[in-house]
Structures are given as C-alpha cells and as structure tokens.
Amino acid sequence: MINFSKIKKIFSQEAKLIEIKNPKNVIFVGDTHGDFEASEKVIEKYLKPGNKIVFLGDYIDRGPHSKENLDYLLGQKEKFPNQIYLLQGNHEGHHILEFSPADFWENLNEDEYKKYTEIVEKFPLVAVVRDIIALHGALPQVKDLKEINKIELGSERWLQITWGDFVEEPGKFLGFNPTTGRPQFGRDWFEKLMKRFEKKILIRSHQPTAPRYMFKDRCLTIFSSRAYATEPIIAIADLTGKIKSAKDLKILKIFP
C-alpha cells in the first residue's frame, strides 16, 4: 500500500536538479512504460552499496502493468530515497499536457488521479554526475544548471526536457515534428548547452526513432520497456574509471 503523504514529502524535499555525489556506479534506466518486471529486475540486480539507479521517466501507459510499475517504484523510492531517483517524463505530465495513449491516467478515478498527479509532478527533472547529464527528452535552454531548479511545470523549458527530441542535423531549434508535435533540436543546440553545462555525455530516453548514439557518441538514447520494438537495455556508468564518450558506458540487456 502506497503511503502517498510520505512519498509526497520525499519528493517535495528533492530539488529538480539531482546532483549525485561519489557513487561507484550509476545505472540509468530508460522508459519502463508499464513493464513492471523490467523495473523489478533492474532494482533486484543493481541496488547495491555504492550504486545509484536513475530512472529517466515514463513509468506508465503503453505497457500492461502501469499501476504495478509505478507503485513498485514509489515503494522502492520510499525505502531507498538516496539510491533511487525517478525523473519526470512527458507521461508524468498528463495534467499539464494531455497525450495518447494514456491508459493509466484514463482508468483512474478522480481521487486516484489527484493523488498520483500530486506525486509525479514533483519528480525531479535532471540528474548530473561528474561529466554526465541525464534527463528524459532534450536539454533545456537555461543559463546554468542551477536554473533547472526554477523550471515550472508546463513552461517552455519543462517542455524541452520532457517532450524534446534530438535530430542528427545542424541547427538549434528545428521546429515541431509534424507527426508527433514534439519540439526538435539539432546539433548546435546540443553542443552549445553541453559546453555551457561543462558535461561530456547526455543520457536520455523518450525518442524511439533516435539512433542509440548521436553527436559524435556524446548523446545516448536508451529504452527499458518491452512496450517498444527494441530490446530493453540499461546503461551503466562505472565511475571508478574514465568516461570520455557514451560508448565508454556499459550497455546491458535487462532480459538476457
């Protein structure tokens, strides 16, 4: 049984920018979209002393076990608040900007909708550790990382983080995808903001059509749900060694 008031308090005390200090390994998990078994396997295998686990958003909809998946992750967050981080994806923003499919949200009663909304909208937006920045969609146009803590729900910069796509083309803002309506950003946007943030690698999810590696292997896109056609994977950053590009991260299958 989820203790909504306790969980809400935990997330209320977290900043929108999570700064992870001195871990041995950080395990990055892409969209899990109702794949409860994927989330469970990752936590059972990798929740160890010295490890941190960062989920990149989108825990619900598409997959068959959205409520079980979200409830499980909230319960694990309650038990291990300093080892597990749940970032916000676009599917956590149904109250702000509706989308489809939204089977999880559409099957909740009014009271449940309010309870879950009040929690997931408090999820942090970005995590950083050493030379790595992680988020759901695209980099936000902010003057420095600390400004992420001031981003408001539904704002343009919130939209960049939770809905933004990257395209392996020159340019900054490339307009909205005519099919999905998502904002698209190019190489110049990526390079400018990565330089500003003094980071080498971006780890993200959200965009099933994106190549795994973009921008000279500095941008990694991963998915961790069987709701997609791709095989569910995670990325592990071993911070006891040097990491110069996304290809220095370990890419492992969740279901070997």
mmCIF file of C-alpha atoms in Angstrom:
data_model
loop_
_atom_site.group_PDB
_atom_site.id
_atom_site.type_symbol
_atom_site.label_atom_id
_atom_site.label_comp_id
_atom_site.label_asym_id
_atom_site.label_seq_id
_atom_site.Cartn_x
_atom_site.Cartn_y
_atom_site.Cartn_z
ATOM 1 C CA MET A 1 0.000 0.000 0.000
ATOM 2 C CA ILE A 2 1.449 3.341 -1.068
ATOM 3 C CA ASN A 3 1.870 5.945 1.660
ATOM 4 C CA PHE A 4 1.063 8.946 -0.523
ATOM 5 C CA SER A 5 1.783 11.571 2.141
ATOM 6 C CA LYS A 6 5.225 10.111 2.928
ATOM 7 C CA ILE A 7 6.147 9.725 -0.736
ATOM 8 C CA LYS A 8 4.985 13.270 -1.478
ATOM 9 C CA LYS A 9 7.188 14.572 1.335
ATOM 10 C CA ILE A 10 10.240 12.747 -0.061
ATOM 11 C CA PHE A 11 9.811 14.296 -3.496
ATOM 12 C CA SER A 12 8.996 17.713 -2.049
ATOM 13 C CA GLN A 13 12.417 17.676 -0.394
ATOM 14 C CA GLU A 14 14.245 16.824 -3.628
ATOM 15 C CA ALA A 15 15.441 19.536 -5.973
ATOM 16 C CA LYS A 16 14.521 19.497 -9.651
ATOM 17 C CA LEU A 17 18.249 19.060 -10.303
ATOM 18 C CA ILE A 18 19.676 15.926 -8.682
ATOM 19 C CA GLU A 19 23.431 16.091 -8.089
ATOM 20 C CA ILE A 20 24.816 12.606 -7.425
ATOM 21 C CA LYS A 21 27.990 12.604 -5.360
ATOM 22 C CA ASN A 22 30.755 9.964 -5.410
ATOM 23 C CA PRO A 23 28.960 6.769 -6.462
ATOM 24 C CA LYS A 24 30.799 3.683 -7.692
ATOM 25 C CA ASN A 25 28.288 3.019 -10.447
ATOM 26 C CA VAL A 26 25.223 4.795 -11.747
ATOM 27 C CA ILE A 27 22.633 2.660 -13.526
ATOM 28 C CA PHE A 28 20.496 4.593 -15.997
ATOM 29 C CA VAL A 29 17.090 3.146 -16.905
ATOM 30 C CA GLY A 30 15.070 4.361 -19.886
ATOM 31 C CA ASP A 31 11.282 4.432 -20.291
ATOM 32 C CA THR A 32 9.753 1.477 -18.455
ATOM 33 C CA HIS A 33 6.150 2.183 -19.612
ATOM 34 C CA GLY A 34 4.221 -0.346 -17.572
ATOM 35 C CA ASP A 35 6.932 -3.021 -17.712
ATOM 36 C CA PHE A 36 6.888 -3.876 -14.015
ATOM 37 C CA GLU A 37 9.136 -6.917 -14.492
ATOM 38 C CA ALA A 38 11.860 -4.792 -16.119
ATOM 39 C CA SER A 39 11.883 -2.329 -13.212
ATOM 40 C CA GLU A 40 11.916 -5.160 -10.697
ATOM 41 C CA LYS A 41 14.825 -6.959 -12.382
ATOM 42 C CA VAL A 42 16.944 -3.794 -12.519
ATOM 43 C CA ILE A 43 16.433 -2.971 -8.847
ATOM 44 C CA GLU A 44 16.911 -6.546 -7.646
ATOM 45 C CA LYS A 45 20.185 -6.864 -9.551
ATOM 46 C CA TYR A 46 21.739 -3.415 -9.188
ATOM 47 C CA LEU A 47 20.522 -1.928 -5.901
ATOM 48 C CA LYS A 48 23.804 -2.472 -4.061
ATOM 49 C CA PRO A 49 26.009 -0.365 -1.768
ATOM 50 C CA GLY A 50 27.796 2.307 -3.789
ATOM 51 C CA ASN A 51 25.310 2.118 -6.674
ATOM 52 C CA LYS A 52 22.722 4.703 -7.656
ATOM 53 C CA ILE A 53 19.830 3.986 -10.030
ATOM 54 C CA VAL A 54 18.368 6.768 -12.170
ATOM 55 C CA PHE A 55 15.084 6.142 -13.987
ATOM 56 C CA LEU A 56 14.585 8.576 -16.877
ATOM 57 C CA GLY A 57 10.796 8.933 -16.761
ATOM 58 C CA ASP A 58 7.690 7.429 -18.400
ATOM 59 C CA TYR A 59 6.714 4.697 -15.936
ATOM 60 C CA ILE A 60 3.126 4.353 -17.098
ATOM 61 C CA ASP A 61 0.917 3.864 -20.185
ATOM 62 C CA ARG A 62 1.627 1.605 -23.196
ATOM 63 C CA GLY A 63 2.666 -1.429 -21.146
ATOM 64 C CA PRO A 64 0.229 -3.788 -19.362
ATOM 65 C CA HIS A 65 1.226 -3.099 -15.744
ATOM 66 C CA SER A 66 1.394 0.668 -15.334
ATOM 67 C CA LYS A 67 -0.052 0.898 -11.836
ATOM 68 C CA GLU A 68 2.026 -2.006 -10.555
ATOM 69 C CA ASN A 69 5.152 -0.491 -12.073
ATOM 70 C CA LEU A 70 4.619 2.989 -10.652
ATOM 71 C CA ASP A 71 3.541 1.702 -7.235
ATOM 72 C CA TYR A 72 6.583 -0.574 -7.076
ATOM 73 C CA LEU A 73 8.977 2.242 -7.965
ATOM 74 C CA LEU A 74 7.370 4.616 -5.456
ATOM 75 C CA GLY A 75 7.680 1.953 -2.784
ATOM 76 C CA GLN A 76 11.352 1.399 -3.602
ATOM 77 C CA LYS A 77 11.959 5.152 -3.553
ATOM 78 C CA GLU A 78 10.403 5.299 -0.086
ATOM 79 C CA LYS A 79 12.769 2.565 1.133
ATOM 80 C CA PHE A 80 15.909 3.829 -0.627
ATOM 81 C CA PRO A 81 15.455 7.578 -1.160
ATOM 82 C CA ASN A 82 19.168 8.258 -1.633
ATOM 83 C CA GLN A 83 19.851 5.393 -4.032
ATOM 84 C CA ILE A 84 16.886 5.506 -6.416
ATOM 85 C CA TYR A 85 15.923 8.578 -8.427
ATOM 86 C CA LEU A 86 12.763 8.874 -10.510
ATOM 87 C CA LEU A 87 12.998 11.641 -13.100
ATOM 88 C CA GLN A 88 9.961 13.135 -14.769
ATOM 89 C CA GLY A 89 8.964 12.212 -18.315
ATOM 90 C CA ASN A 90 6.189 13.515 -20.520
ATOM 91 C CA HIS A 91 3.817 10.735 -19.380
ATOM 92 C CA GLU A 92 4.041 12.120 -15.853
ATOM 93 C CA GLY A 93 2.649 15.417 -17.151
ATOM 94 C CA HIS A 94 -0.839 14.323 -18.211
ATOM 95 C CA HIS A 95 -2.414 17.000 -16.035
ATOM 96 C CA ILE A 96 -0.344 19.646 -17.844
ATOM 97 C CA LEU A 97 -0.490 18.433 -21.434
ATOM 98 C CA GLU A 98 -2.727 15.556 -22.433
ATOM 99 C CA PHE A 99 -1.486 12.883 -24.842
ATOM 100 C CA SER A 100 -2.306 9.457 -26.216
ATOM 101 C CA PRO A 101 -2.023 6.631 -25.288
ATOM 102 C CA ALA A 102 -2.809 7.476 -21.670
ATOM 103 C CA ASP A 103 -4.448 4.261 -20.483
ATOM 104 C CA PHE A 104 -3.098 4.594 -16.929
ATOM 105 C CA TRP A 105 -4.495 8.077 -16.392
ATOM 106 C CA GLU A 106 -7.786 7.408 -18.156
ATOM 107 C CA ASN A 107 -8.565 4.415 -15.920
ATOM 108 C CA LEU A 108 -8.096 6.231 -12.606
ATOM 109 C CA ASN A 109 -10.986 7.607 -10.626
ATOM 110 C CA GLU A 110 -10.967 11.277 -9.650
ATOM 111 C CA ASP A 111 -9.372 10.700 -6.246
ATOM 112 C CA GLU A 112 -6.642 8.416 -7.638
ATOM 113 C CA TYR A 113 -5.898 10.852 -10.455
ATOM 114 C CA LYS A 114 -5.364 13.662 -7.958
ATOM 115 C CA LYS A 115 -3.139 11.563 -5.659
ATOM 116 C CA TYR A 116 -0.859 10.297 -8.415
ATOM 117 C CA THR A 117 -0.686 13.658 -10.163
ATOM 118 C CA GLU A 118 0.407 15.408 -6.976
ATOM 119 C CA ILE A 119 3.300 12.953 -6.654
ATOM 120 C CA VAL A 120 4.612 12.513 -10.209
ATOM 121 C CA GLU A 121 4.570 16.253 -10.899
ATOM 122 C CA LYS A 122 7.078 16.616 -8.055
ATOM 123 C CA PHE A 123 9.563 14.256 -9.674
ATOM 124 C CA PRO A 124 12.941 15.896 -10.421
ATOM 125 C CA LEU A 125 13.783 16.848 -13.990
ATOM 126 C CA VAL A 126 17.536 16.334 -14.408
ATOM 127 C CA ALA A 127 20.325 14.311 -12.788
ATOM 128 C CA VAL A 128 24.048 15.054 -13.069
ATOM 129 C CA VAL A 129 27.059 13.052 -12.003
ATOM 130 C CA ARG A 130 30.587 14.092 -12.927
ATOM 131 C CA ASP A 131 30.657 14.609 -16.726
ATOM 132 C CA ILE A 132 27.209 13.105 -17.306
ATOM 133 C CA ILE A 133 23.818 14.769 -17.513
ATOM 134 C CA ALA A 134 20.636 12.684 -17.662
ATOM 135 C CA LEU A 135 17.040 13.614 -18.422
ATOM 136 C CA HIS A 136 14.015 12.417 -20.360
ATOM 137 C CA GLY A 137 13.975 14.397 -23.602
ATOM 138 C CA ALA A 138 16.156 17.352 -24.615
ATOM 139 C CA LEU A 139 18.442 19.845 -22.893
ATOM 140 C CA PRO A 140 16.716 22.946 -21.521
ATOM 141 C CA GLN A 141 17.647 26.488 -22.500
ATOM 142 C CA VAL A 142 18.900 27.715 -19.111
ATOM 143 C CA LYS A 143 21.880 29.905 -18.260
ATOM 144 C CA ASP A 144 23.336 27.300 -15.886
ATOM 145 C CA LEU A 145 22.411 24.001 -14.267
ATOM 146 C CA LYS A 146 21.186 25.615 -11.040
ATOM 147 C CA GLU A 147 18.451 27.382 -13.005
ATOM 148 C CA ILE A 148 16.844 23.976 -13.615
ATOM 149 C CA ASN A 149 15.573 24.208 -10.031
ATOM 150 C CA LYS A 150 13.440 27.175 -11.095
ATOM 151 C CA ILE A 151 11.740 25.481 -14.059
ATOM 152 C CA GLU A 152 7.972 25.491 -13.676
ATOM 153 C CA LEU A 153 5.549 22.788 -14.788
ATOM 154 C CA GLY A 154 4.163 23.488 -18.236
ATOM 155 C CA SER A 155 6.790 26.105 -19.092
ATOM 156 C CA GLU A 156 8.742 26.109 -22.347
ATOM 157 C CA ARG A 157 11.836 24.720 -20.638
ATOM 158 C CA TRP A 158 9.775 21.984 -18.951
ATOM 159 C CA LEU A 159 8.500 21.106 -22.429
ATOM 160 C CA GLN A 160 12.079 20.926 -23.738
ATOM 161 C CA ILE A 161 13.090 18.472 -21.011
ATOM 162 C CA THR A 162 10.024 16.237 -21.048
ATOM 163 C CA TRP A 163 8.963 16.375 -24.701
ATOM 164 C CA GLY A 164 12.055 17.387 -26.695
ATOM 165 C CA ASP A 165 13.591 15.264 -29.465
ATOM 166 C CA PHE A 166 17.117 15.440 -30.861
ATOM 167 C CA VAL A 167 17.905 15.161 -34.563
ATOM 168 C CA GLU A 168 21.352 14.485 -36.031
ATOM 169 C CA GLU A 169 21.268 17.672 -38.128
ATOM 170 C CA PRO A 170 22.875 21.117 -37.857
ATOM 171 C CA GLY A 171 20.866 23.860 -36.191
ATOM 172 C CA LYS A 172 19.334 24.731 -32.843
ATOM 173 C CA PHE A 173 15.534 24.669 -32.618
ATOM 174 C CA LEU A 174 14.313 22.790 -35.709
ATOM 175 C CA GLY A 175 10.585 23.321 -35.222
ATOM 176 C CA PHE A 176 7.895 20.864 -34.207
ATOM 177 C CA ASN A 177 7.645 17.375 -35.636
ATOM 178 C CA PRO A 178 4.589 17.485 -37.953
ATOM 179 C CA THR A 179 3.542 13.967 -36.919
ATOM 180 C CA THR A 180 4.124 13.940 -33.151
ATOM 181 C CA GLY A 181 4.042 17.669 -32.381
ATOM 182 C CA ARG A 182 7.239 17.348 -30.359
ATOM 183 C CA PRO A 183 9.857 20.135 -30.338
ATOM 184 C CA GLN A 184 13.008 19.121 -32.230
ATOM 185 C CA PHE A 185 16.572 20.257 -31.605
ATOM 186 C CA GLY A 186 19.759 19.882 -33.622
ATOM 187 C CA ARG A 187 23.488 19.541 -33.175
ATOM 188 C CA ASP A 188 24.160 23.210 -32.470
ATOM 189 C CA TRP A 189 21.623 23.228 -29.603
ATOM 190 C CA PHE A 190 23.239 20.138 -28.122
ATOM 191 C CA GLU A 191 26.820 21.378 -28.394
ATOM 192 C CA LYS A 192 26.072 24.870 -27.094
ATOM 193 C CA LEU A 193 24.297 23.653 -23.960
ATOM 194 C CA MET A 194 26.689 20.793 -23.226
ATOM 195 C CA LYS A 195 29.554 23.285 -23.348
ATOM 196 C CA ARG A 196 27.638 25.666 -21.090
ATOM 197 C CA PHE A 197 26.922 22.891 -18.585
ATOM 198 C CA GLU A 198 30.501 21.546 -18.846
ATOM 199 C CA LYS A 199 29.313 17.987 -19.491
ATOM 200 C CA LYS A 200 30.633 15.356 -21.897
ATOM 201 C CA ILE A 201 27.715 12.941 -22.141
ATOM 202 C CA LEU A 202 23.912 13.166 -22.250
ATOM 203 C CA ILE A 203 21.818 10.089 -21.381
ATOM 204 C CA ARG A 204 18.151 10.245 -22.349
ATOM 205 C CA SER A 205 15.166 8.144 -23.452
ATOM 206 C CA HIS A 206 11.762 9.290 -24.846
ATOM 207 C CA GLN A 207 12.503 9.055 -28.592
ATOM 208 C CA PRO A 208 12.113 5.530 -30.067
ATOM 209 C CA THR A 209 13.221 6.602 -33.544
ATOM 210 C CA ALA A 210 16.511 8.153 -32.392
ATOM 211 C CA PRO A 211 19.816 6.401 -33.078
ATOM 212 C CA ARG A 212 21.355 4.944 -29.936
ATOM 213 C CA TYR A 213 24.383 7.226 -30.318
ATOM 214 C CA MET A 214 24.325 10.779 -31.692
ATOM 215 C CA PHE A 215 26.577 13.831 -31.839
ATOM 216 C CA LYS A 216 29.928 12.021 -32.047
ATOM 217 C CA ASP A 217 28.902 9.461 -29.403
ATOM 218 C CA ARG A 218 28.125 12.106 -26.794
ATOM 219 C CA CYS A 219 24.356 11.515 -26.714
ATOM 220 C CA LEU A 220 22.940 8.115 -25.728
ATOM 221 C CA THR A 221 19.247 7.201 -26.046
ATOM 222 C CA ILE A 222 18.021 4.093 -24.199
ATOM 223 C CA PHE A 223 14.735 2.235 -23.625
ATOM 224 C CA SER A 224 13.974 -0.256 -20.893
ATOM 225 C CA SER A 225 10.437 -1.446 -21.669
ATOM 226 C CA ARG A 226 9.154 -4.285 -23.801
ATOM 227 C CA ALA A 227 6.385 -1.934 -24.919
ATOM 228 C CA TYR A 228 8.827 -0.860 -27.634
ATOM 229 C CA ALA A 229 10.064 -2.965 -30.532
ATOM 230 C CA THR A 230 13.636 -2.515 -29.301
ATOM 231 C CA GLU A 231 15.213 -4.857 -26.740
ATOM 232 C CA PRO A 232 15.092 -3.349 -23.217
ATOM 233 C CA ILE A 233 18.508 -2.121 -22.107
ATOM 234 C CA ILE A 234 20.158 -0.102 -19.359
ATOM 235 C CA ALA A 235 23.364 1.950 -19.317
ATOM 236 C CA ILE A 236 25.896 1.659 -16.503
ATOM 237 C CA ALA A 237 28.484 4.332 -15.758
ATOM 238 C CA ASP A 238 31.419 2.838 -13.857
ATOM 239 C CA LEU A 239 32.774 5.945 -12.181
ATOM 240 C CA THR A 240 35.892 4.220 -10.899
ATOM 241 C CA GLY A 241 37.290 4.613 -14.433
ATOM 242 C CA LYS A 242 37.425 7.299 -17.120
ATOM 243 C CA ILE A 243 34.384 8.026 -19.247
ATOM 244 C CA LYS A 244 35.033 10.135 -22.340
ATOM 245 C CA SER A 245 32.054 9.229 -24.530
ATOM 246 C CA ALA A 246 28.775 7.362 -24.302
ATOM 247 C CA LYS A 247 30.482 4.312 -25.749
ATOM 248 C CA ASP A 248 32.500 4.047 -22.534
ATOM 249 C CA LEU A 249 29.254 3.165 -20.742
ATOM 250 C CA LYS A 250 28.206 -0.464 -20.370
ATOM 251 C CA ILE A 251 25.037 -1.230 -22.329
ATOM 252 C CA LEU A 252 23.346 -4.317 -20.907
ATOM 253 C CA LYS A 253 20.138 -6.195 -21.690
ATOM 254 C CA ILE A 254 17.574 -6.381 -18.909
ATOM 255 C CA PHE A 255 16.352 -9.764 -20.141
ATOM 256 C CA PRO A 256 19.496 -11.628 -21.271
#
